[in-house]
Amino acid sequence: MEISAKYNPSDIENKWYQHWLSQKYFRSVPDERPAYTIVIPPPNVTGVLHMGHMLNNTIQDVLIRKARKQGFNACWVPGTDHASIATEAKVVKLLAEQGIPKSSLTREEFLKHAFEWKEKYGGIILQQLQKLGASCDWDRTRFTMEPSLYEAVVDVFIDLYRKGLIYRGTKMVNWDPAGQTTLSDEEVIFKETTDQLYYVIYKGVDFDGELMVATARPETIAGDVAVCVNPNDERYQSLIGKKVRVPLINREVAIIADEYIDIEFGTGVLKVTPAHDINDYNIGQKYNLPVIDTLNADGTISTAGELFVGEDRFVARKQWVKSLKEVGLLSKQENYIHNVGYSERTDAVVEPRISTQWFMNMQDFMKKNPEVLSSVMNDEMKFYPAKLKNTYRHWMENVKDWNISRQLWWGHRIPAWYTNNGEWVVAKTAQEAAAEFEQKGVSVNAGDLSQDSDVLDTWFSSWLWPISVFDGIGANADKTELGYYYPTNDLVTGPDILFFWVARMIMAGYEFEGKMPFKNVYFTGLIRDKQRRKMSKSLGNSPDALELIEKYGADSVRMGLLLCSPAGNDILFDETQIEQGRNFCNKIWNAFRLIQGWETHENEPTAAANQAKAFMESRLNDTLKDIEQLFQEFRLSDALMAIYKLIWDDFCAVYLEAIKPPYGEGISAQTQREAQEILQLLMSLLHPYMPFISEEIVQLLTNGMSETLVLSAYPTAHENTGGESSQESLQLVTEIRNTRNTRGLSPKESLNIWIPKSATGILHMQDFVEKLANVTVHQDETTKPSNGMPVIVGVHEIWVELSVEIDIDKEREELQKEKIYYDGFIASVKKKLENERFVQNAKPEIVEVERKKLSDASEKLSIIEKRLSQLS
């Protein structure tokens, strides 16, 4: 069969993915094997594939593919999140473009439009993940608002309400004027903002004089109900209890005193506006002050604001400033840098707003479930990187009640039911609610009850994700699958949703299942460009994910992303990394073509080929052991680099060069078969990272007779008996090549070298060395040719005869440099070994490694000093 001269990913990726799907290789059902489970962080139903998705899901795919090959019943559950705020905004915008305002629709009519939109666009991102090679069990695809998951959320709300962990109350909340809904504290993003600080004059009513108040929000002055000073501030002590007039409004308000007031800030006088500031609200509660809400839900001035009614709050701010200046009540203004809260979804400036909402009592929840914190802090559940444990602990120890209600239509509707006079109960249906009212002595027809119009926070559904995807919520739930797949193994997500999602899933896990939802959490970093800027469409620095796959192939994109993605650290993306992935694909393809293109004969393999095989087996074993350790530490980028070096350096640059026949000659058929078998092993090792090219090559090597790499056994390490021989022989080849380069000798010129008989490992690989280094080996420790020079390999001094005269001064200079290095190295190792704490506390094998370093370095130094003595 003719092999394409060039690797064309577009030709093979769709072919193999469709084959894997048709054969149901990704399907998982409970059986006798141990489960390995990952639940996908459900992307928003509004989403399209971006760089962050590609990184996150590639990591998940690497983990799931490796586990599947290692014999686990690997289950990767995909799905999407209904994303209340984002989706409702999309649908409202779409309807507006059609001339249909949301206000003209009933709730049911709006939801019909929303579900139609979801069916048309909601699965796009999952289809795009298939282009990346994601090996999800697509038959298990879930959606947070599908009927069974919807019911689970309602059941959980009712359960927590009955446990006293959910309550309805009036508080100051975060209000998003653009989305016209409340937000939890975690949904408010604080940004450093430069505003103006205005110094406004409040005239005295019952005293001659005035007070100066510094405020950044003059548009809320109409909501002032008092001014407040610190009782210890001597400037104002005589005025406490007197009154001032609210500027432009002329309302008389009292001067009150509270130690909360910062004497040093502004003028030391605070205008108290309980409707628009949490601290003012607390003061208002303390002193029983009225509340005047000057803003409408959309951020415009309300009728209670009296002036500039209907104007946007920021427009009104300018008008207030202008009017204050005109009547001489604005003393001055200056720049003011402070943190301002913005909506995480709409980027609108968040308003504090007093509102009746539903809350979850987080303090009581944590008292009931202390394992939520302890399991992470004691590493029962591990975070990678571990530094995020402290961030998690700080949040958990300072957690505030969770505002779980949202003023939207798209979402899980709150199961609370109201009578016409405002009485309410929590129940699943109107009929159950009517029965609840009956128990309270209230007679009411189910048809006369109205359900709460609010929906639940999106995160109130996704916190159940590891349980709900296996239909494990509810007293009557069939928990067969949950018992098999839960707790899941690994979660891959971003640190930006540690509190939104990860912490809350841990809470749900312990509350509803009494155990953690996952064993490990791997936090990816944030992808930035080369200038360390966050990727965004507005900056034009975010490449189109699908275009990258189209241009380079999925394997190249996967490799390029993973090579630069240590856990938890930001990733500096450069398209050259993807090019490196493409170059690697080409390297592998060319190696495959080289092997397949050799003419063969039935002669026995050469000694060099046999030794090269031993070298490759040794390197494969060492790398397999390294990779297992790296995977345990979630150093997936380092594991990929180890595979990359094994293939590029050891297989291509060393092994294939060692077995390659002279030009025009054939190769032993057995050697070719061995090379093919090694390449198959390497492709199996590479498969979790680069599934497409690896499958293509293995099937071509075996004429389609091999088991798919999706299911075939992952390579395992064996006892390595020739590791040191292989390492020393390759080091010798490298030293000889370096000597040629520094002396200007042609690689085609054969050299004589003398190896001492004590170097048994190197002599065992003699033919391998002769082939790769183009040398003739002599076993002799006494010969030191006058035109020769020594190279040091391990603890052995090996002499190389040169065809050029040796520059003794230059060699002495090089040896002096090496002596300085080894003197310093030996001193540092000795210092470590003389440290009793290190010797007592370090693992014995680590101490032994340090002692071996000292011994080897001392022998090398002895050889260097001996050679320096000879040159003298």
JSON list of N, CA, C and O in Angstrom, two decimals, residues 526-536 539-541 571-572:
[
{"chain": "A", "resi": 526, "resn": "LEU", "atom": "N", "xyz": [-4.94, 30.13, 33.36]},
{"chain": "A", "resi": 526, "resn": "LEU", "atom": "CA", "xyz": [-5.63, 31.00, 32.42]},
{"chain": "A", "resi": 526, "resn": "LEU", "atom": "C", "xyz": [-4.75, 31.17, 31.18]},
{"chain": "A", "resi": 526, "resn": "LEU", "atom": "O", "xyz": [-3.54, 31.38, 31.29]},
{"chain": "A", "resi": 527, "resn": "ILE", "atom": "N", "xyz": [-5.34, 31.03, 30.00]},
{"chain": "A", "resi": 527, "resn": "ILE", "atom": "CA", "xyz": [-4.56, 31.18, 28.77]},
{"chain": "A", "resi": 527, "resn": "ILE", "atom": "C", "xyz": [-4.41, 32.67, 28.45]},
{"chain": "A", "resi": 527, "resn": "ILE", "atom": "O", "xyz": [-5.39, 33.40, 28.34]},
{"chain": "A", "resi": 528, "resn": "ARG", "atom": "N", "xyz": [-3.16, 33.08, 28.31]},
{"chain": "A", "resi": 528, "resn": "ARG", "atom": "CA", "xyz": [-2.85, 34.48, 27.97]},
{"chain": "A", "resi": 528, "resn": "ARG", "atom": "C", "xyz": [-2.02, 34.50, 26.69]},
{"chain": "A", "resi": 528, "resn": "ARG", "atom": "O", "xyz": [-1.47, 33.48, 26.26]},
{"chain": "A", "resi": 529, "resn": "ASP", "atom": "N", "xyz": [-1.91, 35.69, 26.10]},
{"chain": "A", "resi": 529, "resn": "ASP", "atom": "CA", "xyz": [-1.07, 35.80, 24.92]},
{"chain": "A", "resi": 529, "resn": "ASP", "atom": "C", "xyz": [0.38, 36.04, 25.35]},
{"chain": "A", "resi": 529, "resn": "ASP", "atom": "O", "xyz": [0.70, 36.08, 26.54]},
{"chain": "A", "resi": 530, "resn": "LYS", "atom": "N", "xyz": [1.27, 36.20, 24.37]},
{"chain": "A", "resi": 530, "resn": "LYS", "atom": "CA", "xyz": [2.70, 36.35, 24.68]},
{"chain": "A", "resi": 530, "resn": "LYS", "atom": "C", "xyz": [2.99, 37.57, 25.53]},
{"chain": "A", "resi": 530, "resn": "LYS", "atom": "O", "xyz": [3.99, 37.64, 26.23]},
{"chain": "A", "resi": 531, "resn": "GLN", "atom": "N", "xyz": [2.09, 38.57, 25.46]},
{"chain": "A", "resi": 531, "resn": "GLN", "atom": "CA", "xyz": [2.26, 39.79, 26.27]},
{"chain": "A", "resi": 531, "resn": "GLN", "atom": "C", "xyz": [1.58, 39.67, 27.63]},
{"chain": "A", "resi": 531, "resn": "GLN", "atom": "O", "xyz": [1.41, 40.66, 28.32]},
{"chain": "A", "resi": 532, "resn": "ARG", "atom": "N", "xyz": [1.17, 38.46, 27.97]},
{"chain": "A", "resi": 532, "resn": "ARG", "atom": "CA", "xyz": [0.52, 38.15, 29.26]},
{"chain": "A", "resi": 532, "resn": "ARG", "atom": "C", "xyz": [-0.86, 38.80, 29.40]},
{"chain": "A", "resi": 532, "resn": "ARG", "atom": "O", "xyz": [-1.35, 38.97, 30.50]},
{"chain": "A", "resi": 533, "resn": "ARG", "atom": "N", "xyz": [-1.47, 39.14, 28.29]},
{"chain": "A", "resi": 533, "resn": "ARG", "atom": "CA", "xyz": [-2.83, 39.70, 28.33]},
{"chain": "A", "resi": 533, "resn": "ARG", "atom": "C", "xyz": [-3.84, 38.56, 28.27]},
{"chain": "A", "resi": 533, "resn": "ARG", "atom": "O", "xyz": [-3.63, 37.58, 27.57]},
{"chain": "A", "resi": 534, "resn": "LYS", "atom": "N", "xyz": [-4.93, 38.73, 28.99]},
{"chain": "A", "resi": 534, "resn": "LYS", "atom": "CA", "xyz": [-6.00, 37.75, 28.92]},
{"chain": "A", "resi": 534, "resn": "LYS", "atom": "C", "xyz": [-6.57, 37.72, 27.52]},
{"chain": "A", "resi": 534, "resn": "LYS", "atom": "O", "xyz": [-6.76, 38.77, 26.90]},
{"chain": "A", "resi": 535, "resn": "MET", "atom": "N", "xyz": [-6.84, 36.53, 27.01]},
{"chain": "A", "resi": 535, "resn": "MET", "atom": "CA", "xyz": [-7.37, 36.44, 25.66]},
{"chain": "A", "resi": 535, "resn": "MET", "atom": "C", "xyz": [-8.82, 36.89, 25.62]},
{"chain": "A", "resi": 535, "resn": "MET", "atom": "O", "xyz": [-9.62, 36.50, 26.46]},
{"chain": "A", "resi": 536, "resn": "SER", "atom": "N", "xyz": [-9.14, 37.73, 24.63]},
{"chain": "A", "resi": 536, "resn": "SER", "atom": "CA", "xyz": [-10.51, 38.21, 24.48]},
{"chain": "A", "resi": 536, "resn": "SER", "atom": "C", "xyz": [-10.74, 38.63, 23.04]},
{"chain": "A", "resi": 536, "resn": "SER", "atom": "O", "xyz": [-9.81, 38.98, 22.33]},
{"chain": "A", "resi": 539, "resn": "LEU", "atom": "N", "xyz": [-9.70, 42.32, 22.25]},
{"chain": "A", "resi": 539, "resn": "LEU", "atom": "CA", "xyz": [-8.27, 42.58, 22.01]},
{"chain": "A", "resi": 539, "resn": "LEU", "atom": "C", "xyz": [-7.79, 41.94, 20.71]},
{"chain": "A", "resi": 539, "resn": "LEU", "atom": "O", "xyz": [-6.70, 42.25, 20.24]},
{"chain": "A", "resi": 540, "resn": "GLY", "atom": "N", "xyz": [-8.60, 41.06, 20.15]},
{"chain": "A", "resi": 540, "resn": "GLY", "atom": "CA", "xyz": [-8.22, 40.40, 18.90]},
{"chain": "A", "resi": 540, "resn": "GLY", "atom": "C", "xyz": [-7.07, 39.43, 19.06]},
{"chain": "A", "resi": 540, "resn": "GLY", "atom": "O", "xyz": [-6.37, 39.11, 18.10]},
{"chain": "A", "resi": 541, "resn": "ASN", "atom": "N", "xyz": [-6.86, 38.94, 20.30]},
{"chain": "A", "resi": 541, "resn": "ASN", "atom": "CA", "xyz": [-5.72, 38.06, 20.54]},
{"chain": "A", "resi": 541, "resn": "ASN", "atom": "C", "xyz": [-6.14, 36.63, 20.86]},
{"chain": "A", "resi": 541, "resn": "ASN", "atom": "O", "xyz": [-5.35, 35.83, 21.34]},
{"chain": "A", "resi": 571, "resn": "ILE", "atom": "N", "xyz": [-0.98, 30.19, 31.20]},
{"chain": "A", "resi": 571, "resn": "ILE", "atom": "CA", "xyz": [-0.36, 29.63, 30.01]},
{"chain": "A", "resi": 571, "resn": "ILE", "atom": "C", "xyz": [-0.16, 30.75, 29.01]},
{"chain": "A", "resi": 571, "resn": "ILE", "atom": "O", "xyz": [-1.11, 31.44, 28.65]},
{"chain": "A", "resi": 572, "resn": "LEU", "atom": "N", "xyz": [1.07, 30.94, 28.59]},
{"chain": "A", "resi": 572, "resn": "LEU", "atom": "CA", "xyz": [1.36, 31.96, 27.58]},
{"chain": "A", "resi": 572, "resn": "LEU", "atom": "C", "xyz": [1.28, 31.29, 26.21]},
{"chain": "A", "resi": 572, "resn": "LEU", "atom": "O", "xyz": [2.18, 30.55, 25.81]}
]
